Amino acid sequence: MSRMPGAKVAGVAAMVMSLAACAAIGFTSGQQSAGAGKAFLGLSSVSSASCVTPEPVDCTLPEEAKKSLVFISSTALETPEALKTWKTLVGKLPKPTDRALDAQPLAGLKILLLEDAGILKADFWDKASENHNNPRAMNYEKVKSSSGLNFAPSDVEAWTDGFQHLDGSFSYDNSGADGLGGIGLDDGAFTKVSIFGLCASKEQAKALFELQSKKIHPQVVMKVKDTNPCIKKFEKILYGSSIIFANGGNPDMLGFVLKKFAPQLAELIQKRVQEGTLLYMGRSAGGMVGGSDFALTYEPSPVLTTTLLGKDTTGLALAGKCALRPHIKNHLWDIPSKVYSTATGEKVILAANGEGLFCDQGCCGMTGKTELTDANAVQNAGMSATRLAKAYRQAYRSYEPDR
């Protein structure tokens, strides 16, 4: 088992891995069960008068979130439905004074691309790696030229003995066609930022990469000071932006940055989203951290979960009690998500690529379409989610992941 969930539900992640394996056995035929085509758990069957959308979701939004604009998804705007939903949300943002309202509805928009989820990837730093220079990929040069970085690839190479044990694959450059490119935004609309890259001291950065690469626990305080000039710099970028787009990658890294390293900046993001002046977008890991909890993954190194997060995987909760599980390709996550939802009280959203969850000033729903998931997986498998949840709580009450 390689993953630990949030402190409030300590011990449930072992259940997730075991049940994921169980689900893989029972749901690999490719055949649809009853209820297939609903890509989330807890789908409301009737639209209320205050929330008229084809696939509404009750995320139990608190009163302070009734102005929020949120779009969290597996990818970006791959489907016409997703793009249409996104444009509806954008239309409710305050209009920039220099924006032509009718002729160019997206003109003047500024987007902050938050890249912290990807900075533990080898491709982000290593010029010799396969995808570092891929035009679709995000890398350190793009972030450095846009907003700056406090440490260099040569530092990361030394701290990790040649980029050893960093995350694989690459994060997409969301200013391009895989994100928000080509839909009518201005050429200078994007600012690429890593909060950790902007704010971390060399000692803090070394501690992070040695933890990831060598499992050496930090001997420095892993939190930015309020007096650090980077706080004001980020605030200026954020207040000049209408949209913040948190990229994919490692959800534990992004969660650490927003919840532990720079919580004052996360609070600022939450405040603006709740005011209705900032649209929060998140793809993959960015979508997970924007939700109520990002525990439903087994990919990050356990040392991040235990050492940096203190086993706390609670997210920003910008979509109430809804938690996102992205990249659904088959029935693997149906049963684990159902049991996790029962055990924690969170509403788990299963989203395939091209699909996601939106919250539009108090009304939440799904956008995009898929036929890959089964909202009634536990029932169809002849199992009891409540019984399974109780059993795994008892069995893994004292569970500690390998370090």
Coordinates of C-alpha atoms in Angstrom, one line a residue:
M1 CA 0.0 0.0 0.0
S2 CA 1.5 3.3 -1.0
R3 CA -1.0 5.9 0.0
M4 CA -2.5 7.4 3.1
P5 CA -5.7 9.5 3.1
G6 CA -6.5 12.7 5.1
A7 CA -6.1 12.8 8.9
K8 CA -9.8 12.8 9.5
V9 CA -10.1 9.4 7.8
A10 CA -6.8 7.8 8.7
G11 CA -6.7 4.2 7.6
V12 CA -9.1 4.3 4.8
A13 CA -6.5 4.4 2.0
A14 CA -5.6 0.8 2.5
M15 CA -9.2 0.1 1.8
V16 CA -8.9 2.0 -1.5
M17 CA -6.0 0.0 -2.8
S18 CA -7.5 -3.3 -1.7
L19 CA -10.9 -2.4 -3.2
A20 CA -9.3 -1.1 -6.4
A21 CA -7.8 -4.5 -6.9
C22 CA -11.1 -6.1 -6.1
A23 CA -12.9 -3.8 -8.5
A24 CA -10.4 -4.6 -11.3
I25 CA -11.4 -8.3 -11.0
G26 CA -15.1 -7.6 -11.2
F27 CA -15.3 -4.8 -13.7
T28 CA -12.9 -5.6 -16.6
S29 CA -15.3 -7.1 -19.1
G30 CA -16.2 -3.7 -20.6
Q31 CA -19.9 -4.4 -20.3
Q32 CA -22.1 -1.7 -18.9
S33 CA -23.9 -2.4 -15.7
A34 CA -27.2 -0.7 -14.7
G35 CA -26.6 2.9 -14.0
A36 CA -23.6 3.2 -16.4
G37 CA -23.1 6.5 -18.1
K38 CA -23.4 8.5 -14.8
A39 CA -19.8 9.5 -14.2
F40 CA -20.1 10.3 -10.5
L41 CA -21.5 9.0 -7.3
G42 CA -24.5 10.8 -5.8
L43 CA -26.1 12.1 -9.0
S44 CA -29.2 14.0 -8.2
S45 CA -32.1 12.6 -10.2
V46 CA -34.2 15.8 -10.4
S47 CA -33.1 19.4 -11.1
S48 CA -34.3 21.8 -8.5
A49 CA -35.6 25.2 -9.5
S50 CA -32.4 26.9 -8.3
C51 CA -30.1 24.4 -10.1
V52 CA -31.2 23.6 -13.7
T53 CA -28.5 21.5 -15.4
P54 CA -28.7 18.2 -17.2
E55 CA -26.6 16.3 -14.6
P56 CA -26.9 18.2 -11.2
V57 CA -24.7 17.2 -8.3
D58 CA -25.5 18.1 -4.7
C59 CA -22.0 19.0 -3.3
T60 CA -23.6 20.5 -0.1
L61 CA -22.1 23.9 -0.7
P62 CA -21.8 26.2 2.3
E63 CA -23.5 29.6 2.3
E64 CA -20.2 31.3 1.6
A65 CA -19.7 29.4 -1.6
K66 CA -22.9 30.5 -3.3
K67 CA -21.1 33.0 -5.5
S68 CA -18.2 30.6 -6.4
L69 CA -17.2 29.7 -9.9
V70 CA -15.4 26.4 -10.1
F71 CA -14.4 24.0 -12.9
I72 CA -12.5 20.8 -11.8
S73 CA -11.8 18.1 -14.4
S74 CA -9.6 15.3 -15.6
T75 CA -8.2 17.3 -18.5
A76 CA -9.2 20.7 -19.8
L77 CA -11.8 21.6 -22.4
E78 CA -11.7 18.6 -24.7
T79 CA -15.5 18.4 -25.3
P80 CA -17.9 20.9 -26.7
E81 CA -20.0 20.5 -23.5
A82 CA -17.0 21.4 -21.3
L83 CA -16.1 24.5 -23.4
K84 CA -19.7 25.7 -23.3
T85 CA -19.8 25.3 -19.5
W86 CA -16.5 27.1 -19.1
K87 CA -17.6 30.0 -21.2
T88 CA -20.8 30.3 -19.1
L89 CA -18.7 30.5 -16.0
V90 CA -16.4 33.1 -17.5
G91 CA -19.3 35.2 -18.5
K92 CA -20.2 35.6 -14.9
L93 CA -16.8 37.0 -13.9
P94 CA -16.5 40.8 -13.4
K95 CA -15.6 42.3 -16.7
P96 CA -12.1 43.9 -17.1
T97 CA -12.5 47.6 -17.9
D98 CA -10.5 47.3 -21.1
R99 CA -12.4 44.3 -22.3
A100 CA -14.7 44.5 -25.4
L101 CA -17.8 42.9 -24.0
D102 CA -19.5 41.7 -27.1
A103 CA -17.1 41.6 -30.0
Q104 CA -14.4 39.8 -28.1
P105 CA -15.9 38.1 -25.0
L106 CA -12.5 36.6 -23.9
A107 CA -10.4 39.7 -24.5
G108 CA -8.7 41.1 -21.5
L109 CA -8.9 38.0 -19.4
K110 CA -5.7 37.1 -17.5
I111 CA -5.0 33.6 -16.4
L112 CA -2.6 32.4 -13.7
L113 CA -1.3 29.0 -14.5
L114 CA -0.3 27.3 -11.2
E115 CA 2.4 24.8 -11.8
D116 CA 3.3 23.4 -8.4
A117 CA 1.9 19.9 -9.1
G118 CA 4.5 19.4 -11.8
I119 CA 7.7 20.5 -10.2
L120 CA 8.6 17.1 -8.9
K121 CA 8.7 15.7 -12.5
A122 CA 12.0 14.8 -14.0
D123 CA 10.8 16.2 -17.4
F124 CA 10.2 19.6 -15.8
W125 CA 13.9 20.0 -15.0
D126 CA 16.0 17.6 -17.1
K127 CA 16.9 19.0 -20.5
A128 CA 18.0 15.6 -21.6
S129 CA 14.7 13.9 -20.8
E130 CA 12.3 12.7 -23.4
N131 CA 9.6 15.4 -23.0
H132 CA 11.5 18.4 -21.6
N133 CA 11.4 20.2 -24.9
N134 CA 8.0 18.8 -26.0
P135 CA 6.0 22.0 -26.9
R136 CA 3.0 20.4 -25.2
A137 CA 4.8 20.1 -21.9
M138 CA 5.5 22.5 -19.1
N139 CA 9.1 23.0 -18.0
Y140 CA 11.2 25.2 -15.8
E141 CA 12.2 27.6 -18.6
K142 CA 8.6 28.6 -19.2
V143 CA 7.9 29.2 -15.5
K144 CA 11.2 31.0 -14.9
S145 CA 10.7 33.4 -17.8
S146 CA 7.1 34.1 -16.7
S147 CA 7.5 34.7 -13.0
G148 CA 10.9 33.5 -11.8
L149 CA 12.3 30.6 -9.8
N150 CA 14.6 30.6 -6.7
F151 CA 16.6 27.5 -7.7
A152 CA 18.0 26.1 -10.9
P153 CA 18.0 22.7 -12.6
S154 CA 21.6 22.2 -11.7
D155 CA 20.5 22.4 -8.0
V156 CA 17.8 19.8 -8.5
E157 CA 20.2 17.6 -10.4
A158 CA 22.7 17.7 -7.5
W159 CA 20.0 17.2 -4.8
T160 CA 18.6 14.2 -6.6
D161 CA 21.8 12.6 -7.9
G162 CA 20.9 13.2 -11.5
F163 CA 17.1 13.6 -11.2
Q164 CA 16.7 10.1 -9.6
H165 CA 13.3 9.0 -8.3
L166 CA 11.4 12.1 -9.5
D167 CA 7.9 11.7 -10.9
G168 CA 7.5 10.4 -14.4
S169 CA 5.6 11.8 -17.5
F170 CA 5.0 15.5 -17.9
S171 CA 2.5 18.2 -17.1
Y172 CA 0.7 19.9 -20.0
D173 CA 1.3 23.5 -20.9
N174 CA -2.2 24.9 -20.5
S175 CA -1.4 28.0 -22.5
G176 CA -1.3 25.7 -25.6
A177 CA -3.8 23.6 -27.4
D178 CA -4.1 21.0 -24.6
G179 CA -5.4 23.7 -22.3
L180 CA -6.8 27.1 -23.1
G181 CA -4.9 27.9 -26.3
G182 CA -6.7 28.6 -29.5
I183 CA -10.1 29.7 -28.0
G184 CA -9.8 33.5 -28.4
L185 CA -7.6 34.6 -25.4
D186 CA -5.0 37.3 -25.8
D187 CA -1.4 36.3 -26.6
G188 CA -0.3 37.7 -23.2
A189 CA -3.1 36.2 -21.2
F190 CA -1.1 33.7 -19.3
T191 CA 1.3 33.9 -16.3
K192 CA 3.0 30.7 -15.3
V193 CA 3.8 30.5 -11.6
S194 CA 5.1 27.9 -9.1
I195 CA 4.5 29.2 -5.5
F196 CA 7.2 26.9 -4.2
G197 CA 9.6 27.9 -6.9
L198 CA 8.9 31.6 -6.2
C199 CA 8.9 31.4 -2.4
A200 CA 11.1 28.5 -1.2
S201 CA 14.6 29.1 0.0
K202 CA 17.5 27.0 -1.3
E203 CA 17.4 25.1 2.0
Q204 CA 13.7 24.4 1.7
A205 CA 14.0 23.4 -2.0
K206 CA 16.9 21.0 -1.2
A207 CA 14.9 19.5 1.6
L208 CA 11.9 18.8 -0.7
F209 CA 13.9 17.2 -3.5
E210 CA 16.0 15.1 -1.1
L211 CA 12.8 13.9 0.6
Q212 CA 11.4 12.9 -2.8
S213 CA 14.6 11.4 -4.1
K214 CA 16.3 10.0 -1.1
K215 CA 13.7 9.9 1.7
I216 CA 15.8 12.3 3.8
H217 CA 13.4 14.1 6.1
P218 CA 13.6 17.9 6.2
Q219 CA 15.6 19.6 8.9
V220 CA 14.2 23.1 8.0
V221 CA 10.7 24.6 8.5
M222 CA 8.8 23.9 5.4
K223 CA 6.6 27.0 5.4
V224 CA 7.0 30.4 3.9
K225 CA 7.1 33.4 6.1
D226 CA 4.5 36.2 5.8
T227 CA 7.3 38.7 5.4
N228 CA 8.7 36.9 2.3
P229 CA 8.5 39.3 -0.7
C230 CA 7.1 36.5 -2.8
I231 CA 3.8 36.8 -1.0
K232 CA 3.2 40.3 -2.3
K233 CA 4.5 39.2 -5.8
F234 CA 2.0 36.4 -6.0
E235 CA -0.8 38.5 -4.6
K236 CA -0.2 41.0 -7.4
I237 CA -0.3 38.3 -10.1
L238 CA -3.4 36.8 -8.5
Y239 CA -5.3 40.1 -8.2
G240 CA -4.5 40.8 -11.8
S241 CA -6.0 37.5 -12.9
S242 CA -9.6 36.4 -13.5
I243 CA -8.8 32.7 -13.7
I244 CA -6.4 30.5 -11.8
F245 CA -5.7 27.2 -13.5
A246 CA -4.0 24.6 -11.3
N247 CA -2.2 22.1 -13.5
G248 CA -1.9 18.3 -13.2
G249 CA 0.9 16.3 -11.7
N250 CA 1.4 15.3 -8.1
P251 CA -1.7 16.1 -5.9
D252 CA 0.4 15.7 -2.7
M253 CA 2.9 18.3 -3.9
L254 CA 0.2 20.8 -4.8
G255 CA -1.7 20.1 -1.6
F256 CA 1.4 20.6 0.5
V257 CA 2.1 24.0 -1.2
L258 CA -1.4 25.3 -0.7
K259 CA -2.3 23.8 2.6
K260 CA 1.0 23.7 4.5
F261 CA 3.8 25.7 2.8
A262 CA 1.8 28.8 1.8
P263 CA -1.7 28.6 3.4
Q264 CA -2.0 32.3 3.4
L265 CA -2.1 32.2 -0.4
A266 CA -4.6 29.4 -0.4
E267 CA -6.8 31.5 1.8
L268 CA -6.5 34.3 -0.6
I269 CA -7.5 32.1 -3.5
Q270 CA -10.5 30.7 -1.6
K271 CA -11.6 34.2 -0.6
R272 CA -11.6 35.5 -4.2
V273 CA -13.3 32.4 -5.5
Q274 CA -16.1 32.7 -2.9
E275 CA -16.5 36.4 -3.8
G276 CA -17.1 35.3 -7.4
T277 CA -14.2 37.4 -8.7
L278 CA -11.9 34.4 -9.6
L279 CA -12.7 31.2 -11.5
Y280 CA -10.8 28.2 -10.1
M281 CA -9.9 25.7 -12.8
G282 CA -8.1 22.5 -12.0
R283 CA -7.1 19.6 -14.2
S284 CA -6.2 16.2 -12.8
A285 CA -4.2 16.8 -9.6
G286 CA -5.3 20.5 -9.7
G287 CA -8.9 19.4 -9.8
M288 CA -8.4 16.9 -6.9
V289 CA -6.8 19.6 -4.6
G290 CA -9.6 22.0 -5.5
G291 CA -12.1 19.5 -4.2
S292 CA -12.8 18.4 -0.6
D293 CA -10.1 15.7 -0.5
F294 CA -7.4 14.4 -2.7
A295 CA -6.8 11.0 -1.1
L296 CA -8.1 8.9 -3.9
T297 CA -4.7 8.1 -5.6
Y298 CA -1.9 5.7 -5.0
E299 CA 0.7 7.4 -7.2
P300 CA 2.6 9.9 -5.0
S301 CA 5.4 8.8 -2.8
P302 CA 4.2 8.0 0.8
V303 CA 6.9 10.2 2.3
L304 CA 5.2 13.3 0.9
T305 CA 1.9 12.2 2.5
T306 CA 3.3 11.5 5.9
T307 CA 6.2 14.0 6.2
L308 CA 4.9 17.1 4.4
L309 CA 1.1 16.6 4.7
G310 CA 1.0 14.9 8.1
K311 CA -1.5 12.5 6.5
D312 CA -3.9 15.3 5.9
T313 CA -5.3 15.2 2.3
T314 CA -8.1 17.7 2.8
G315 CA -8.4 19.9 -0.2
L316 CA -9.5 23.5 -0.7
A317 CA -13.2 22.4 -0.7
L318 CA -14.1 24.9 -3.4
A319 CA -16.8 22.5 -4.5
G320 CA -18.3 21.8 -1.1
K321 CA -18.1 18.2 -0.1
C322 CA -17.3 16.9 -3.6
A323 CA -14.0 15.1 -4.2
L324 CA -12.7 14.4 -7.7
R325 CA -11.2 11.1 -8.9
P326 CA -10.0 11.9 -12.4
H327 CA -8.9 9.9 -15.5
I328 CA -11.6 7.2 -15.2
K329 CA -11.0 4.7 -18.0
N330 CA -12.9 1.6 -16.7
H331 CA -14.6 0.4 -13.6
L332 CA -11.5 0.2 -11.4
W333 CA -12.5 3.0 -9.1
D334 CA -16.2 2.4 -8.9
I335 CA -16.3 0.3 -5.7
P336 CA -13.4 2.0 -3.9
S337 CA -14.9 5.4 -4.5
K338 CA -18.3 4.3 -3.3
V339 CA -16.9 2.8 -0.1
Y340 CA -14.7 5.8 0.4
S341 CA -17.7 8.1 0.0
T342 CA -19.6 6.0 2.6
A343 CA -16.7 6.0 5.0
T344 CA -15.9 9.7 4.9
G345 CA -19.1 11.5 4.0
E346 CA -17.5 13.0 0.9
K347 CA -19.2 12.8 -2.4
V348 CA -16.8 11.2 -4.9
I349 CA -16.9 12.5 -8.5
L350 CA -15.6 10.0 -11.0
A351 CA -14.5 11.9 -14.2
A352 CA -13.2 10.5 -17.4
N353 CA -10.9 12.6 -19.6
G354 CA -12.9 15.4 -21.2
E355 CA -15.3 15.4 -18.3
G356 CA -15.5 17.3 -15.0
L357 CA -17.5 19.0 -12.3
F358 CA -18.5 22.6 -12.3
C359 CA -20.1 24.8 -9.6
D360 CA -21.9 27.9 -10.9
Q361 CA -22.9 30.2 -8.1
G362 CA -24.5 27.6 -6.0
C363 CA -25.4 25.1 -8.8
C364 CA -23.1 22.2 -9.3
G365 CA -23.2 19.6 -12.0
M366 CA -21.3 17.4 -14.5
T367 CA -20.2 18.5 -17.9
G368 CA -18.9 16.2 -20.7
K369 CA -20.0 12.7 -21.3
T370 CA -18.7 9.2 -20.8
E371 CA -20.1 5.7 -20.7
L372 CA -17.3 4.2 -18.6
T373 CA -18.4 4.4 -15.0
D374 CA -21.2 2.9 -12.9
A375 CA -22.8 5.0 -10.2
N376 CA -24.4 1.8 -8.7
A377 CA -21.2 -0.3 -8.7
V378 CA -21.5 -1.6 -5.2
Q379 CA -25.2 -2.5 -5.5
N380 CA -24.5 -4.2 -8.9
A381 CA -21.7 -6.2 -7.4
G382 CA -23.9 -7.5 -4.6
M383 CA -21.9 -5.8 -1.9
S384 CA -22.6 -3.5 1.0
A385 CA -20.6 -0.3 1.1
T386 CA -21.5 0.3 4.7
R387 CA -20.3 -3.1 5.8
L388 CA -17.1 -2.8 3.8
A389 CA -16.3 0.6 5.2
K390 CA -16.7 -0.6 8.8
A391 CA -14.6 -3.6 8.1
Y392 CA -11.7 -1.6 6.6
R393 CA -11.9 1.1 9.3
Q394 CA -11.4 -1.6 11.9
A395 CA -8.7 -3.5 10.0
Y396 CA -6.6 -0.4 9.2
R397 CA -7.2 1.7 12.3
S398 CA -3.4 1.8 13.1
Y399 CA -2.1 1.5 9.5
E400 CA 1.1 3.3 8.7
P401 CA 2.5 3.4 5.1
D402 CA 6.0 2.2 4.3
R403 CA 8.6 5.1 4.4

